CSV table of C-alpha atoms and ligand atoms in Angstrom, one decimal:
chain,number,residue,atom,x,y,z
K,1,UNK,CA,-160.8,-182.0,-74.7
K,2,UNK,CA,-158.4,-184.0,-76.8
K,3,UNK,CA,-155.2,-182.5,-78.2
K,4,UNK,CA,-156.6,-182.0,-81.7
K,5,UNK,CA,-159.4,-179.8,-80.2
K,6,UNK,CA,-157.0,-178.1,-77.7
K,7,UNK,CA,-154.7,-177.1,-80.5
K,8,UNK,CA,-157.4,-174.9,-82.1
K,9,UNK,CA,-158.4,-173.4,-78.8
K,10,UNK,CA,-156.9,-170.3,-77.0
K,11,UNK,CA,-154.9,-172.8,-74.9
K,12,UNK,CA,-152.5,-172.9,-77.9
K,13,UNK,CA,-153.6,-170.1,-80.2
K,14,UNK,CA,-153.5,-167.2,-77.7
K,15,UNK,CA,-150.5,-165.4,-76.2
K,16,UNK,CA,-150.2,-162.9,-73.3
K,17,UNK,CA,-150.3,-160.3,-76.1
K,18,UNK,CA,-154.0,-161.2,-76.7
K,19,UNK,CA,-154.8,-159.9,-73.3
K,20,UNK,CA,-152.6,-156.8,-72.8
K,21,UNK,CA,-155.2,-154.2,-73.8
K,22,UNK,CA,-158.5,-155.1,-72.2
K,23,UNK,CA,-161.2,-152.4,-72.6
K,24,UNK,CA,-164.2,-151.2,-70.7
K,25,UNK,CA,-164.7,-149.1,-67.6
K,26,UNK,CA,-164.2,-151.9,-65.0
K,27,UNK,CA,-160.5,-151.9,-64.4
K,28,UNK,CA,-160.6,-154.9,-62.2
K,29,UNK,CA,-163.3,-157.0,-63.8
K,30,UNK,CA,-161.6,-156.8,-67.2
K,31,UNK,CA,-158.7,-158.8,-65.9
K,32,UNK,CA,-160.9,-161.9,-65.9
K,33,UNK,CA,-160.4,-163.1,-69.5
K,34,UNK,CA,-156.6,-163.2,-69.1
K,35,UNK,CA,-157.1,-165.1,-65.8
K,36,UNK,CA,-159.4,-167.6,-67.4
K,37,UNK,CA,-156.9,-168.2,-70.2
K,38,UNK,CA,-154.0,-168.5,-67.8
K,39,UNK,CA,-156.0,-170.8,-65.6
K,40,UNK,CA,-156.8,-173.1,-68.5
K,41,UNK,CA,-153.1,-173.4,-69.3
K,42,UNK,CA,-152.3,-173.9,-65.6
K,43,UNK,CA,-154.8,-176.7,-65.2
K,44,UNK,CA,-153.5,-178.6,-68.2
K,45,UNK,CA,-149.9,-178.2,-67.2
K,46,UNK,CA,-149.2,-175.8,-70.1
K,47,UNK,CA,-148.3,-172.8,-67.9
K,48,UNK,CA,-144.7,-173.3,-67.0
K,49,UNK,CA,-144.3,-170.0,-65.1
K,50,UNK,CA,-144.4,-168.8,-61.4
K,51,UNK,CA,-143.1,-172.1,-60.1
K,52,UNK,CA,-141.4,-172.1,-56.7
K,53,UNK,CA,-138.1,-173.6,-55.8
K,54,UNK,CA,-138.2,-175.6,-52.6
K,55,UNK,CA,-134.4,-175.7,-52.2
K,56,UNK,CA,-131.6,-173.2,-52.9
K,57,UNK,CA,-131.1,-172.5,-56.6
K,58,UNK,CA,-128.6,-175.4,-56.9
K,59,UNK,CA,-128.0,-177.5,-60.0
K,60,UNK,CA,-130.3,-180.3,-58.6
K,61,UNK,CA,-133.4,-178.8,-57.1
K,62,UNK,CA,-137.0,-179.3,-56.0
K,63,UNK,CA,-139.7,-177.4,-57.8
K,64,UNK,CA,-143.4,-176.9,-57.2
K,65,UNK,CA,-145.8,-175.7,-59.9
K,66,UNK,CA,-148.5,-173.1,-59.2
K,67,UNK,CA,-151.0,-175.9,-59.1
K,68,UNK,CA,-148.9,-177.8,-56.5
K,69,UNK,CA,-147.2,-180.4,-58.7
K,70,UNK,CA,-143.8,-181.2,-57.2
K,71,UNK,CA,-140.8,-182.4,-59.2
K,72,UNK,CA,-137.1,-183.0,-58.4
K,73,UNK,CA,-134.6,-182.5,-61.2
K,74,UNK,CA,-132.0,-180.5,-63.0
K,75,UNK,CA,-132.3,-176.7,-62.6
K,76,UNK,CA,-131.8,-174.8,-65.8
K,77,UNK,CA,-133.9,-171.9,-64.7
K,78,UNK,CA,-131.8,-170.1,-62.1
K,79,UNK,CA,-129.4,-167.2,-62.7
K,80,UNK,CA,-127.0,-168.1,-59.9
K,81,UNK,CA,-124.3,-168.4,-62.6
K,82,UNK,CA,-121.3,-169.0,-60.4
K,83,UNK,CA,-123.3,-170.7,-57.7
K,84,UNK,CA,-122.4,-168.0,-55.2
K,85,UNK,CA,-125.7,-168.0,-53.4
K,86,UNK,CA,-124.6,-171.1,-51.5
K,87,UNK,CA,-120.9,-170.2,-51.4
K,88,UNK,CA,-119.8,-170.5,-47.7
K,89,UNK,CA,-118.0,-167.2,-47.6
K,90,UNK,CA,-121.0,-165.4,-49.2
K,91,UNK,CA,-123.5,-167.0,-46.8
K,92,UNK,CA,-121.2,-166.1,-43.8
K,93,UNK,CA,-120.9,-162.5,-45.0
K,94,UNK,CA,-124.7,-162.3,-45.2
K,95,UNK,CA,-125.1,-163.7,-41.7
K,96,UNK,CA,-122.5,-161.3,-40.4
K,97,UNK,CA,-124.3,-158.4,-42.0
K,98,UNK,CA,-127.6,-159.4,-40.4
K,99,UNK,CA,-125.9,-159.7,-37.0
K,100,UNK,CA,-124.1,-156.3,-37.3
K,101,UNK,CA,-126.7,-154.2,-39.1
K,102,UNK,CA,-130.0,-155.9,-38.7
K,103,UNK,CA,-132.3,-156.9,-41.5
K,104,UNK,CA,-133.7,-153.6,-42.6
K,105,UNK,CA,-132.3,-150.7,-44.5
K,106,UNK,CA,-135.3,-148.8,-43.1
K,107,UNK,CA,-135.1,-145.9,-45.5
K,108,UNK,CA,-134.2,-144.9,-49.0
K,109,UNK,CA,-130.6,-144.1,-49.9
K,110,UNK,CA,-131.5,-140.5,-49.5
K,111,UNK,CA,-132.9,-140.9,-46.0
K,112,UNK,CA,-130.5,-142.9,-44.0
K,113,UNK,CA,-130.8,-146.2,-45.8
K,114,UNK,CA,-127.1,-146.5,-46.7
K,115,UNK,CA,-125.1,-148.9,-44.6
K,116,UNK,CA,-121.4,-149.8,-44.3
K,117,UNK,CA,-121.9,-152.8,-46.7
K,118,UNK,CA,-123.6,-150.7,-49.3
K,119,UNK,CA,-120.9,-148.0,-49.1
K,120,UNK,CA,-118.2,-150.7,-49.5
K,121,UNK,CA,-120.1,-152.3,-52.3
K,122,UNK,CA,-120.2,-148.9,-54.2
K,123,UNK,CA,-116.4,-148.6,-53.7
K,124,UNK,CA,-115.6,-152.2,-54.8
K,125,UNK,CA,-117.8,-151.9,-57.9
K,126,UNK,CA,-116.2,-148.6,-58.9
K,127,UNK,CA,-112.8,-150.3,-58.8
K,128,UNK,CA,-114.0,-153.4,-60.7
K,129,UNK,CA,-115.6,-151.3,-63.4
K,130,UNK,CA,-112.9,-148.6,-63.4
K,131,UNK,CA,-115.8,-146.1,-63.1
K,132,UNK,CA,-115.2,-144.0,-60.0
K,133,UNK,CA,-118.8,-143.2,-59.1
K,134,UNK,CA,-121.5,-145.7,-58.4
K,135,UNK,CA,-125.1,-145.2,-57.3
K,136,UNK,CA,-127.0,-148.2,-55.8
K,137,UNK,CA,-130.6,-149.2,-56.4
K,138,UNK,CA,-132.9,-151.7,-54.7
K,139,UNK,CA,-133.2,-153.7,-58.0
K,140,UNK,CA,-131.5,-153.9,-61.4
K,141,UNK,CA,-134.9,-152.9,-62.8
K,142,UNK,CA,-134.8,-149.7,-60.8
K,143,UNK,CA,-131.2,-148.9,-61.9
K,144,UNK,CA,-131.9,-149.2,-65.6
K,145,UNK,CA,-135.3,-147.4,-65.4
K,146,UNK,CA,-133.9,-144.8,-63.0
K,147,UNK,CA,-130.8,-144.0,-65.0
K,148,UNK,CA,-132.8,-143.3,-68.1
K,149,UNK,CA,-135.8,-141.5,-66.4
K,150,UNK,CA,-133.3,-139.5,-64.3
K,151,UNK,CA,-131.2,-138.2,-67.1
K,152,UNK,CA,-133.6,-137.9,-70.1
K,153,UNK,CA,-136.1,-135.1,-70.5
K,154,UNK,CA,-139.1,-135.0,-72.9
K,155,UNK,CA,-137.1,-133.0,-75.4
K,156,UNK,CA,-134.4,-135.6,-75.6
K,157,UNK,CA,-134.2,-138.8,-77.7
K,158,UNK,CA,-133.6,-142.4,-76.6
K,159,UNK,CA,-132.4,-144.9,-79.2
K,160,UNK,CA,-132.6,-148.5,-78.0
K,161,UNK,CA,-131.4,-151.8,-79.4
K,162,UNK,CA,-134.7,-153.4,-80.4
K,163,UNK,CA,-134.2,-156.2,-77.9
K,164,UNK,CA,-133.2,-154.1,-74.9
K,165,UNK,CA,-134.7,-155.2,-71.6
K,166,UNK,CA,-138.1,-154.1,-70.5
K,167,UNK,CA,-136.7,-151.9,-67.7
K,168,UNK,CA,-134.7,-149.9,-70.3
K,169,UNK,CA,-137.6,-149.7,-72.7
K,170,UNK,CA,-140.0,-148.6,-70.0
K,171,UNK,CA,-137.5,-146.1,-68.6
K,172,UNK,CA,-137.2,-144.6,-72.1
K,173,UNK,CA,-141.0,-144.4,-72.6
K,174,UNK,CA,-141.5,-142.8,-69.1
K,175,UNK,CA,-138.9,-140.2,-69.9
K,176,UNK,CA,-139.7,-139.1,-73.5
K,177,UNK,CA,-142.0,-139.8,-76.5
K,178,UNK,CA,-138.9,-139.5,-78.7
K,179,UNK,CA,-138.0,-143.2,-78.5
K,180,UNK,CA,-136.7,-145.2,-81.4
K,181,UNK,CA,-135.5,-148.7,-81.8
K,182,UNK,CA,-132.9,-150.0,-84.2
K,183,UNK,CA,-132.5,-153.6,-85.4
K,184,UNK,CA,-130.8,-155.8,-82.9
K,185,UNK,CA,-127.0,-155.3,-82.8
K,186,UNK,CA,-126.9,-153.2,-86.0
K,187,UNK,CA,-124.4,-150.5,-85.6
K,188,UNK,CA,-125.0,-149.5,-89.2
K,189,UNK,CA,-128.7,-148.8,-88.4
K,190,UNK,CA,-127.6,-147.0,-85.3
K,191,UNK,CA,-125.4,-144.7,-87.4
K,192,UNK,CA,-128.2,-144.0,-89.8
K,193,UNK,CA,-130.6,-143.2,-86.8
K,194,UNK,CA,-128.1,-140.9,-85.1
K,195,UNK,CA,-127.4,-139.1,-88.4
K,196,UNK,CA,-131.1,-138.6,-88.9
K,197,UNK,CA,-131.7,-137.4,-85.4
K,198,UNK,CA,-128.8,-135.0,-85.4
K,199,UNK,CA,-129.8,-133.6,-88.9
K,200,UNK,CA,-132.9,-132.3,-87.3
K,201,UNK,CA,-132.0,-131.7,-83.7
K,202,UNK,CA,-128.6,-130.4,-82.5
K,203,UNK,CA,-129.8,-128.9,-79.2
K,204,UNK,CA,-131.1,-131.9,-77.2
K,205,UNK,CA,-129.6,-135.1,-75.8
K,206,UNK,CA,-129.6,-138.5,-77.3
K,207,UNK,CA,-129.2,-141.6,-75.1
K,208,UNK,CA,-128.2,-144.8,-76.9
K,209,UNK,CA,-129.1,-148.0,-74.9
K,210,UNK,CA,-127.7,-151.5,-75.3
K,211,UNK,CA,-126.8,-154.5,-73.2
K,212,UNK,CA,-123.4,-156.3,-72.5
K,213,UNK,CA,-125.1,-159.7,-73.2
K,214,UNK,CA,-128.6,-160.1,-74.5
K,215,UNK,CA,-130.1,-162.8,-72.5
K,216,UNK,CA,-132.7,-164.0,-74.9
K,217,UNK,CA,-130.2,-164.5,-77.7
K,218,UNK,CA,-126.9,-164.8,-76.0
K,219,UNK,CA,-125.2,-162.2,-78.2
K,220,UNK,CA,-123.1,-159.2,-77.7
K,221,UNK,CA,-122.8,-155.8,-79.3
K,222,UNK,CA,-119.5,-154.3,-80.6
K,223,UNK,CA,-119.3,-151.8,-77.8
K,224,UNK,CA,-116.2,-149.8,-78.8
K,225,UNK,CA,-117.7,-149.0,-82.2
K,226,UNK,CA,-121.0,-148.1,-80.6
K,227,UNK,CA,-119.2,-145.7,-78.2
K,228,UNK,CA,-117.3,-144.1,-81.0
K,229,UNK,CA,-120.5,-143.6,-83.0
K,230,UNK,CA,-122.1,-142.0,-79.9
K,231,UNK,CA,-119.3,-139.6,-79.5
K,232,UNK,CA,-119.3,-138.7,-83.2
K,233,UNK,CA,-122.9,-137.7,-83.0
K,234,UNK,CA,-122.9,-136.1,-79.5
K,235,UNK,CA,-124.8,-139.0,-78.0
K,236,UNK,CA,-124.4,-140.8,-74.7
K,237,UNK,CA,-124.0,-144.6,-74.5
K,238,UNK,CA,-125.6,-146.7,-71.7
K,239,UNK,CA,-124.7,-150.4,-71.4
K,240,UNK,CA,-126.7,-152.7,-69.1
K,241,UNK,CA,-124.3,-155.5,-68.0
K,242,UNK,CA,-126.9,-157.4,-65.8
K,243,UNK,CA,-126.0,-160.8,-67.4
K,244,UNK,CA,-122.4,-160.6,-68.3
K,245,UNK,CA,-120.7,-158.8,-65.3
K,246,UNK,CA,-119.1,-161.4,-63.0
K,247,UNK,CA,-119.9,-164.3,-65.2
K,248,UNK,CA,-117.9,-163.5,-68.3
K,249,UNK,CA,-114.7,-161.7,-69.3
K,250,UNK,CA,-111.3,-161.5,-67.6
K,251,UNK,CA,-111.7,-161.5,-63.8
K,252,UNK,CA,-115.5,-161.3,-64.3
K,253,UNK,CA,-115.4,-157.9,-65.9
K,254,UNK,CA,-118.0,-159.0,-68.5
K,255,UNK,CA,-118.2,-157.8,-72.1
K,256,UNK,CA,-116.7,-154.5,-71.2
K,257,UNK,CA,-113.5,-156.2,-70.0
K,258,UNK,CA,-113.5,-158.7,-72.8
K,259,UNK,CA,-113.7,-155.8,-75.3
K,260,UNK,CA,-111.1,-153.6,-73.6
K,261,UNK,CA,-113.8,-151.1,-72.7
K,262,UNK,CA,-113.6,-150.9,-68.9
K,263,UNK,CA,-113.9,-147.4,-67.8
K,264,UNK,CA,-114.5,-146.2,-71.3
K,265,UNK,CA,-118.3,-146.3,-71.7
K,266,UNK,CA,-120.4,-143.3,-70.7
K,267,UNK,CA,-122.8,-145.1,-68.4
K,268,UNK,CA,-122.9,-148.7,-67.1
K,269,UNK,CA,-125.9,-150.1,-65.3
K,270,UNK,CA,-126.3,-153.6,-63.9
K,271,UNK,CA,-127.9,-156.0,-61.4
K,272,UNK,CA,-126.8,-158.2,-58.5
K,273,UNK,CA,-129.6,-160.7,-59.3
K,274,UNK,CA,-127.6,-162.9,-61.6
K,275,UNK,CA,-124.0,-163.6,-60.6
K,276,UNK,CA,-123.9,-161.6,-57.4
K,277,UNK,CA,-126.3,-163.8,-55.4
K,278,UNK,CA,-128.4,-160.9,-54.2
K,279,UNK,CA,-131.0,-158.4,-55.3
K,280,UNK,CA,-130.1,-154.8,-56.2
K,281,UNK,CA,-128.6,-152.8,-59.0
K,282,UNK,CA,-126.3,-150.0,-59.8
K,283,UNK,CA,-125.4,-147.1,-62.1
K,284,UNK,CA,-121.7,-146.5,-62.7
K,285,UNK,CA,-120.3,-143.3,-64.1
K,286,UNK,CA,-117.1,-141.3,-64.4
K,287,UNK,CA,-118.9,-138.1,-63.2
K,288,UNK,CA,-119.6,-137.2,-59.6
K,289,UNK,CA,-122.4,-134.9,-60.9
K,290,UNK,CA,-124.1,-137.7,-62.9
K,291,UNK,CA,-124.1,-140.0,-59.9
K,292,UNK,CA,-125.8,-137.4,-57.7
K,293,UNK,CA,-128.2,-136.4,-60.4
K,294,UNK,CA,-129.3,-140.0,-61.1
K,295,UNK,CA,-129.7,-140.6,-57.3
K,296,UNK,CA,-132.0,-137.6,-56.8
K,297,UNK,CA,-133.8,-137.4,-60.2
K,298,UNK,CA,-134.1,-141.1,-61.0
K,299,UNK,CA,-137.2,-142.1,-59.0
K,300,UNK,CA,-136.3,-145.6,-57.9
K,301,UNK,CA,-133.2,-144.5,-55.8
K,302,UNK,CA,-134.9,-141.7,-53.9
K,303,UNK,CA,-138.4,-143.2,-53.6
K,304,UNK,CA,-137.6,-146.8,-52.8
K,305,UNK,CA,-136.0,-148.3,-49.7
K,306,UNK,CA,-132.3,-148.8,-50.1
K,307,UNK,CA,-130.7,-152.2,-50.8
K,308,UNK,CA,-130.7,-154.2,-47.5
K,309,UNK,CA,-127.4,-154.5,-45.7
K,310,UNK,CA,-127.6,-158.3,-46.1
K,311,UNK,CA,-128.1,-157.9,-49.9
K,312,UNK,CA,-125.2,-155.5,-50.1
K,313,UNK,CA,-122.9,-157.7,-48.1
K,314,UNK,CA,-123.8,-160.8,-50.2
K,315,UNK,CA,-123.1,-158.9,-53.4
K,316,UNK,CA,-119.9,-157.5,-52.0
K,317,UNK,CA,-118.6,-160.9,-51.0
K,318,UNK,CA,-119.7,-162.3,-54.3
K,319,UNK,CA,-117.7,-159.6,-56.1
K,320,UNK,CA,-114.7,-160.5,-54.0
K,321,UNK,CA,-115.0,-164.1,-55.3
K,322,UNK,CA,-115.7,-163.0,-58.8
K,323,UNK,CA,-112.4,-161.0,-58.9
K,324,UNK,CA,-110.3,-163.8,-57.3
K,325,UNK,CA,-108.6,-166.8,-58.8
K,326,UNK,CA,-111.5,-168.9,-57.5
K,327,UNK,CA,-113.7,-166.8,-59.7
K,328,UNK,CA,-111.6,-167.8,-62.7
K,329,UNK,CA,-112.0,-171.5,-61.8
K,330,UNK,CA,-115.8,-171.1,-61.4
K,331,UNK,CA,-116.1,-169.3,-64.8
K,332,UNK,CA,-114.0,-172.0,-66.4
K,333,UNK,CA,-116.2,-174.7,-64.9
K,334,UNK,CA,-119.3,-172.9,-66.1
K,335,UNK,CA,-117.8,-172.6,-69.6
K,336,UNK,CA,-117.0,-176.3,-69.7
K,337,UNK,CA,-120.7,-177.0,-69.0
K,338,UNK,CA,-121.9,-174.4,-71.5
K,339,UNK,CA,-119.8,-175.9,-74.3
K,340,UNK,CA,-121.0,-179.4,-73.3
K,341,UNK,CA,-124.6,-178.3,-73.4
K,342,UNK,CA,-124.3,-176.5,-76.8
K,343,UNK,CA,-122.3,-179.5,-78.2
K,344,UNK,CA,-125.0,-182.0,-77.0
K,345,UNK,CA,-127.6,-180.0,-79.0
K,346,UNK,CA,-125.4,-179.6,-82.0
K,347,UNK,CA,-124.8,-183.4,-82.0
K,348,UNK,CA,-128.4,-183.9,-82.8
K,349,UNK,CA,-128.7,-181.1,-85.3
K,350,UNK,CA,-130.0,-178.3,-83.1
K,351,UNK,CA,-127.9,-175.1,-83.2
K,352,UNK,CA,-128.2,-173.1,-80.0
K,353,UNK,CA,-128.5,-169.3,-80.6
K,354,UNK,CA,-125.8,-166.8,-80.1
K,355,UNK,CA,-122.4,-167.4,-78.6
K,356,UNK,CA,-121.3,-169.3,-75.5
K,357,UNK,CA,-122.5,-167.7,-72.3
K,358,UNK,CA,-124.4,-168.8,-69.2
K,359,UNK,CA,-127.6,-168.4,-71.2
K,360,UNK,CA,-128.1,-171.1,-73.7
K,361,UNK,CA,-131.1,-170.3,-76.0
K,362,UNK,CA,-132.5,-173.5,-77.6
K,363,UNK,CA,-134.7,-172.7,-80.6
K,364,UNK,CA,-138.1,-174.4,-80.5
K,365,UNK,CA,-139.8,-172.3,-83.2
K,366,UNK,CA,-143.4,-173.3,-83.3
K,367,UNK,CA,-145.2,-172.0,-80.2
K,368,UNK,CA,-147.5,-175.0,-79.9
K,369,UNK,CA,-144.5,-177.4,-80.0
K,370,UNK,CA,-142.8,-175.2,-77.4
K,371,UNK,CA,-145.7,-175.4,-75.0
K,372,UNK,CA,-146.0,-179.2,-75.3
K,373,UNK,CA,-142.2,-179.7,-75.0
K,374,UNK,CA,-142.2,-177.5,-72.0
K,375,UNK,CA,-144.8,-179.6,-70.2
K,376,UNK,CA,-142.9,-182.9,-71.1
K,377,UNK,CA,-139.6,-181.7,-69.8
K,378,UNK,CA,-141.1,-180.6,-66.5
K,379,UNK,CA,-142.7,-184.0,-66.0
K,380,UNK,CA,-139.2,-185.6,-66.7
K,381,UNK,CA,-137.3,-183.5,-64.2
K,382,UNK,CA,-135.6,-180.9,-66.4
K,383,UNK,CA,-136.4,-177.3,-65.7
K,384,UNK,CA,-135.4,-174.7,-68.4
K,385,UNK,CA,-137.4,-171.4,-68.8
K,386,UNK,CA,-139.8,-171.3,-71.7
K,387,UNK,CA,-139.7,-167.9,-73.6
K,388,UNK,CA,-142.7,-167.1,-75.7
K,389,UNK,CA,-144.1,-164.3,-77.7
K,390,UNK,CA,-144.2,-161.4,-77.0
K,391,UNK,CA,-140.8,-161.7,-75.1
K,392,UNK,CA,-139.5,-163.1,-78.5
K,393,UNK,CA,-141.0,-163.1,-82.0
K,394,UNK,CA,-144.1,-165.2,-82.6
K,395,UNK,CA,-142.3,-168.2,-84.2
K,396,UNK,CA,-139.1,-167.9,-82.2
K,397,UNK,CA,-140.2,-169.6,-79.0
K,398,UNK,CA,-137.2,-171.0,-77.2
K,399,UNK,CA,-136.0,-172.6,-74.0
K,400,UNK,CA,-133.6,-170.4,-72.1
K,401,UNK,CA,-131.3,-172.9,-70.4
K,402,UNK,CA,-129.2,-171.2,-67.7
K,403,UNK,CA,-125.9,-172.9,-66.9
K,404,UNK,CA,-124.1,-172.6,-63.6
K,405,UNK,CA,-120.6,-173.5,-62.4
K,406,UNK,CA,-122.1,-176.1,-60.1
K,407,UNK,CA,-123.7,-178.1,-62.9
K,408,UNK,CA,-121.9,-181.1,-64.2
K,409,UNK,CA,-121.1,-182.1,-67.8
K,410,UNK,CA,-123.2,-185.3,-67.2
K,411,UNK,CA,-126.2,-183.0,-66.3
K,412,UNK,CA,-125.7,-181.1,-69.5
K,413,UNK,CA,-125.8,-184.2,-71.6
K,414,UNK,CA,-128.8,-185.5,-69.7
K,415,UNK,CA,-130.6,-182.2,-69.9
K,416,UNK,CA,-130.0,-181.8,-73.6
K,417,UNK,CA,-131.2,-185.4,-74.3
K,418,UNK,CA,-134.5,-184.9,-72.3
K,419,UNK,CA,-135.1,-181.6,-74.1
K,420,UNK,CA,-134.4,-183.1,-77.5
K,421,UNK,CA,-136.5,-186.1,-76.9
K,422,UNK,CA,-139.4,-183.9,-75.7
K,423,UNK,CA,-139.1,-181.8,-78.8
K,424,UNK,CA,-139.2,-184.9,-81.0
K,425,UNK,CA,-142.2,-186.2,-79.1
K,426,UNK,CA,-144.0,-182.9,-79.2
K,427,UNK,CA,-143.4,-182.7,-83.0
K,428,UNK,CA,-144.8,-186.3,-83.5
K,429,UNK,CA,-147.9,-185.4,-81.4
K,430,UNK,CA,-148.5,-182.3,-83.5
K,431,UNK,CA,-147.9,-184.0,-86.8
K,432,UNK,CA,-150.5,-186.6,-85.8
K,433,UNK,CA,-153.1,-183.9,-85.2
K,434,UNK,CA,-152.0,-181.3,-87.9
K,435,UNK,CA,-150.0,-183.0,-90.6
K,436,UNK,CA,-147.6,-180.7,-92.3
K,437,UNK,CA,-148.3,-177.8,-90.0
K,438,UNK,CA,-145.3,-177.8,-87.6
K,439,UNK,CA,-142.7,-175.3,-88.4
K,440,UNK,CA,-139.1,-176.3,-88.9
K,441,UNK,CA,-137.1,-176.6,-85.7
K,442,UNK,CA,-135.6,-173.1,-85.6
K,443,UNK,CA,-138.7,-172.4,-87.5
K,444,UNK,CA,-139.1,-168.8,-88.1
K,445,UNK,CA,-140.3,-168.4,-91.6
K,446,UNK,CA,-143.7,-166.7,-91.8
K,447,UNK,CA,-144.7,-164.4,-89.0
K,448,UNK,CA,-141.9,-162.0,-88.0
K,449,UNK,CA,-143.8,-159.9,-85.4
K,450,UNK,CA,-141.3,-157.9,-83.4
K,451,UNK,CA,-141.2,-158.5,-79.7
K,452,UNK,CA,-142.9,-155.5,-78.0
K,453,UNK,CA,-141.5,-155.7,-74.5
H,501,PLP,C1,-130.7,-156.7,-69.0
H,501,PLP,C2,-131.4,-156.7,-67.6
H,501,PLP,N1,-131.5,-155.6,-67.0
H,501,PLP,C3,-132.1,-155.5,-65.8
H,501,PLP,C4,-132.7,-156.6,-65.2
H,501,PLP,C5,-133.5,-156.5,-63.9
H,501,PLP,O1,-132.7,-156.9,-62.9
H,501,PLP,P1,-133.2,-157.2,-61.4
H,501,PLP,O2,-133.7,-158.6,-61.4
H,501,PLP,O3,-132.1,-156.9,-60.5
H,501,PLP,O4,-134.4,-156.2,-61.2
H,501,PLP,C6,-132.6,-157.8,-65.9
H,501,PLP,C7,-133.2,-159.1,-65.2
H,501,PLP,O5,-134.0,-159.8,-65.8
H,501,PLP,C8,-132.0,-157.9,-67.1
H,501,PLP,O6,-131.9,-159.0,-67.8
């Protein structure tokens, strides 16, 4: 099939959302259409997901696609923001933990799965966040989901920022049917929603959910105002700091520290899977009762094996670096790269979304252009993540370029140039097939479907 025919086929016209609700009695057989669509994309190099890294998540890395195509190039897809996963002290701490405590936590936190590194990690995090009580989870997903599902009952309400992470959305939907979403970052809409809920219901809880840094848009809520609003209406605020903690803010305290809100937010949840070179997550609170309640009533803590001692030790040592002067140096290096990358795009007329953070969202707009550009950059050894509908709105496809302290400014310039050239080339290819059809670069006029994950 030539490109002109491909463009009119599901290869380009379909999205994951076309396949999310198969029908019929055969639960297994009905997965086939999705697989066929995915397979067609895979075989034409248009499925940029599920690649494997053949080296550590370093700035220069070796990548293999699901169909076995190997490439060497610049890694913009890893979340090792301060490059701590290869930091000698973190690696040594991990080795020590394996030597001293073995590999396995061998039980949930309720059943003997806690270890000296996990207990020390709870304490260190409590100090860092100025929240005295911390409960650990095996993943950040489990922490967000578990905090909400643990605290919220069917009579209660959850109000989410419309772009809150899937773990938070799904936790809310598992806990109650009374889930509302307010437009992204709109504290004004939040006030209206809280007013409306409290006008009809003064006897049940309201949990308001947001993030410290939204990783698809690289933007940040006004947290103090949000917390004040919550208190005004007898609601509780939860902030997920998965992407900002450690990477941003004074001494790596994230958006909470940057906004003078350390220790002042009702609930903080987060993950070790970005800056803390590990897997695992946490809920932090000022209340001993809340910590115990979330542990026992939030499913993922009690019904999943605890974070491994090696994971806890790596996160603990990462936290030590995050809080040190060395952490400041690493954050400054990352910022220099972030600014260089954003400037390189701006220099050729492309405005990256949001504000400077380790996530640099590059708007591609048209989903067809996005898929072609994504294939071209992979072939040329530059590896950002492609974000498509329904993770973002239909015509707001973007590259999410993740920047680490171990990158260089030269890599930023080269990465931007390869991406920009690929975008131009993809646009020319599309124009040749479908004159006048390609959306403007940041393209979003027209369809405004809301992301539904
Ligand atoms: C805001 C947010 N919360 C939670 C998670 C899940 O974290 P983890 O990878 O530790 O499960 C992520 C990761 O993608 C995230 O972006």
